[in-house]
mmCIF file of C-alpha atoms in Angstrom:
data_model
loop_
_atom_site.group_PDB
_atom_site.id
_atom_site.type_symbol
_atom_site.label_atom_id
_atom_site.label_comp_id
_atom_site.label_asym_id
_atom_site.label_seq_id
_atom_site.Cartn_x
_atom_site.Cartn_y
_atom_site.Cartn_z
ATOM 1 C CA MET S 705 -6.276 164.542 43.348
ATOM 2 C CA ARG S 706 -3.677 162.511 41.463
ATOM 3 C CA PHE S 707 -1.431 159.828 42.912
ATOM 4 C CA TYR S 708 1.631 157.945 41.693
ATOM 5 C CA ASN S 709 3.025 154.560 42.567
ATOM 6 C CA SER S 710 6.035 154.781 44.871
ATOM 7 C CA ARG S 711 9.452 154.168 43.375
ATOM 8 C CA TYR S 712 10.225 152.094 46.502
ATOM 9 C CA ASN S 713 7.546 149.428 45.912
ATOM 10 C CA PHE S 714 8.531 145.782 45.542
ATOM 11 C CA ARG S 715 6.261 142.840 44.735
ATOM 12 C CA PHE S 716 6.700 139.229 45.771
ATOM 13 C CA ILE S 717 4.463 136.564 44.255
ATOM 14 C CA THR S 718 3.394 133.816 46.662
ATOM 15 C CA GLU S 719 1.150 130.772 46.484
ATOM 16 C CA LYS S 720 -1.741 132.731 48.018
ATOM 17 C CA GLY S 721 -1.378 135.941 46.017
ATOM 18 C CA CYS S 722 1.116 138.794 46.206
ATOM 19 C CA VAL S 723 2.939 140.656 48.936
ATOM 20 C CA MET S 724 3.852 144.293 48.413
ATOM 21 C CA TYR S 725 6.720 145.890 50.317
ATOM 22 C CA ASN S 726 7.675 149.561 50.402
ATOM 23 C CA SER S 727 11.325 150.020 51.329
ATOM 24 C CA LYS S 728 10.862 153.701 52.255
ATOM 25 C CA THR S 729 8.157 153.081 54.846
ATOM 26 C CA GLY S 730 9.217 149.515 55.740
ATOM 27 C CA LEU S 731 5.580 148.414 55.507
ATOM 28 C CA SER S 732 4.101 145.466 53.651
ATOM 29 C CA ALA S 733 0.651 144.225 52.666
ATOM 30 C CA SER S 734 -0.781 140.998 51.269
ATOM 31 C CA PHE S 735 -3.064 141.013 48.259
ATOM 32 C CA GLY S 736 -5.193 138.032 47.319
ATOM 33 C CA GLY S 737 -7.894 137.236 44.810
ATOM 34 C CA GLU S 738 -8.019 137.072 41.069
ATOM 35 C CA ASP S 739 -6.959 140.714 40.529
ATOM 36 C CA ALA S 740 -4.015 140.713 42.943
ATOM 37 C CA LEU S 741 -1.398 140.001 40.276
ATOM 38 C CA GLN S 742 -2.653 142.771 37.969
ATOM 39 C CA LEU S 743 -3.049 145.318 40.766
ATOM 40 C CA THR S 744 0.395 144.729 42.239
ATOM 41 C CA GLU S 745 1.934 144.812 38.768
ATOM 42 C CA LEU S 746 0.548 148.342 38.370
ATOM 43 C CA LEU S 747 2.065 149.422 41.690
ATOM 44 C CA VAL S 748 5.648 148.442 40.787
ATOM 45 C CA GLY S 749 7.975 149.553 38.032
ATOM 46 C CA GLN S 750 7.806 152.776 36.107
ATOM 47 C CA LYS S 751 5.887 155.760 37.425
ATOM 48 C CA LYS S 752 2.165 155.522 36.727
ATOM 49 C CA GLU S 753 -0.573 158.015 37.513
ATOM 50 C CA PHE S 754 -3.734 157.026 39.378
ATOM 51 C CA ALA S 755 -6.852 159.100 39.920
ATOM 52 C CA GLN S 756 -8.481 159.236 43.332
ATOM 53 C CA ASN S 757 -11.627 157.587 41.959
ATOM 54 C CA ASN S 758 -9.707 154.485 40.785
ATOM 55 C CA PHE S 759 -10.039 152.983 44.282
ATOM 56 C CA THR S 760 -12.531 152.916 47.132
ATOM 57 C CA SER S 761 -11.727 155.499 49.803
ATOM 58 C CA SER S 762 -10.715 152.902 52.425
ATOM 59 C CA PHE S 763 -8.470 151.012 49.992
ATOM 60 C CA LEU S 764 -6.913 154.272 48.783
ATOM 61 C CA SER S 765 -6.220 155.284 52.396
ATOM 62 C CA SER S 766 -4.540 151.940 53.004
ATOM 63 C CA LEU S 767 -2.335 152.275 49.901
ATOM 64 C CA ILE S 768 -1.298 155.793 50.924
ATOM 65 C CA LYS S 769 -0.680 154.838 54.566
ATOM 66 C CA ASN S 770 1.579 151.948 53.540
ATOM 67 C CA GLY S 771 3.442 154.193 51.089
ATOM 68 C CA PHE S 772 2.442 152.306 47.924
ATOM 69 C CA LEU S 773 0.842 155.462 46.494
ATOM 70 C CA VAL S 774 2.101 159.009 46.974
ATOM 71 C CA ASP S 775 0.386 162.243 46.043
ATOM 72 C CA SER S 776 1.634 164.188 43.074
ATOM 73 C CA PHE S 777 3.014 167.033 45.219
ATOM 74 C CA ARG S 778 5.577 164.869 47.051
ATOM 75 C CA SER S 779 9.066 164.077 45.867
ATOM 76 C CA GLU S 780 10.092 160.807 47.484
ATOM 77 C CA LEU S 781 13.679 161.139 46.315
ATOM 78 C CA MET S 782 14.026 164.558 47.972
ATOM 79 C CA GLU S 783 12.498 163.164 51.187
ATOM 80 C CA VAL S 784 15.047 160.335 51.257
ATOM 81 C CA ARG S 785 17.892 162.796 50.607
ATOM 82 C CA GLU S 786 16.678 165.049 53.429
ATOM 83 C CA GLN S 787 16.479 162.067 55.810
ATOM 84 C CA TYR S 788 20.002 161.052 54.840
ATOM 85 C CA TRP S 789 21.515 164.496 55.407
ATOM 86 C CA SER S 790 19.535 165.000 58.607
ATOM 87 C CA ALA S 791 20.706 161.673 60.022
ATOM 88 C CA ARG S 792 24.251 162.386 58.913
ATOM 89 C CA GLY S 793 24.284 165.647 60.850
ATOM 90 C CA GLU S 794 22.537 164.352 63.980
ATOM 91 C CA THR S 795 24.042 160.888 64.414
ATOM 92 C CA PRO S 796 26.941 160.828 66.884
ATOM 93 C CA ILE S 797 30.266 159.406 65.820
ATOM 94 C CA ALA S 798 31.770 156.643 67.953
ATOM 95 C CA LEU S 799 35.527 156.478 67.972
ATOM 96 C CA THR S 800 37.790 153.919 69.625
ATOM 97 C CA ILE S 801 41.508 154.587 69.791
ATOM 98 C CA THR S 802 43.869 151.712 70.396
ATOM 99 C CA THR S 803 47.407 152.970 70.703
ATOM 100 C CA THR S 804 49.079 149.577 70.459
ATOM 101 C CA MET S 805 48.204 145.905 70.687
ATOM 102 C CA ASP S 806 51.512 145.249 72.523
ATOM 103 C CA CYS S 807 50.779 147.372 75.596
ATOM 104 C CA ASN S 808 53.059 146.377 78.492
ATOM 105 C CA LEU S 809 50.244 147.027 81.002
ATOM 106 C CA GLY S 810 48.419 143.880 79.859
ATOM 107 C CA CYS S 811 45.207 145.689 78.872
ATOM 108 C CA TYR S 812 42.598 143.624 77.103
ATOM 109 C CA TYR S 813 41.366 145.039 73.787
#
């Protein structure tokens, strides 16, 4: 199976390594060690393809769970659009009507 880096990945370099954040899932992970900078650099930026055997199974599962890698059959952009339109149709509208600020009944607004 083939995987791609998420278009919603962001990398922050710290004193102890790198922190990855995925804005679609809202999840983050810390990466340390001598390969952290190179690995996180691969996970951000332009779309790159990764084979399943590039990572150990537990590390691959972690990258997928956090949203840093997505399988080739998913379209993240379409998922975000669907979430937007779904929320737009299901979210109630709150409306407050204030007829005048000079009401002679002394109401507090």
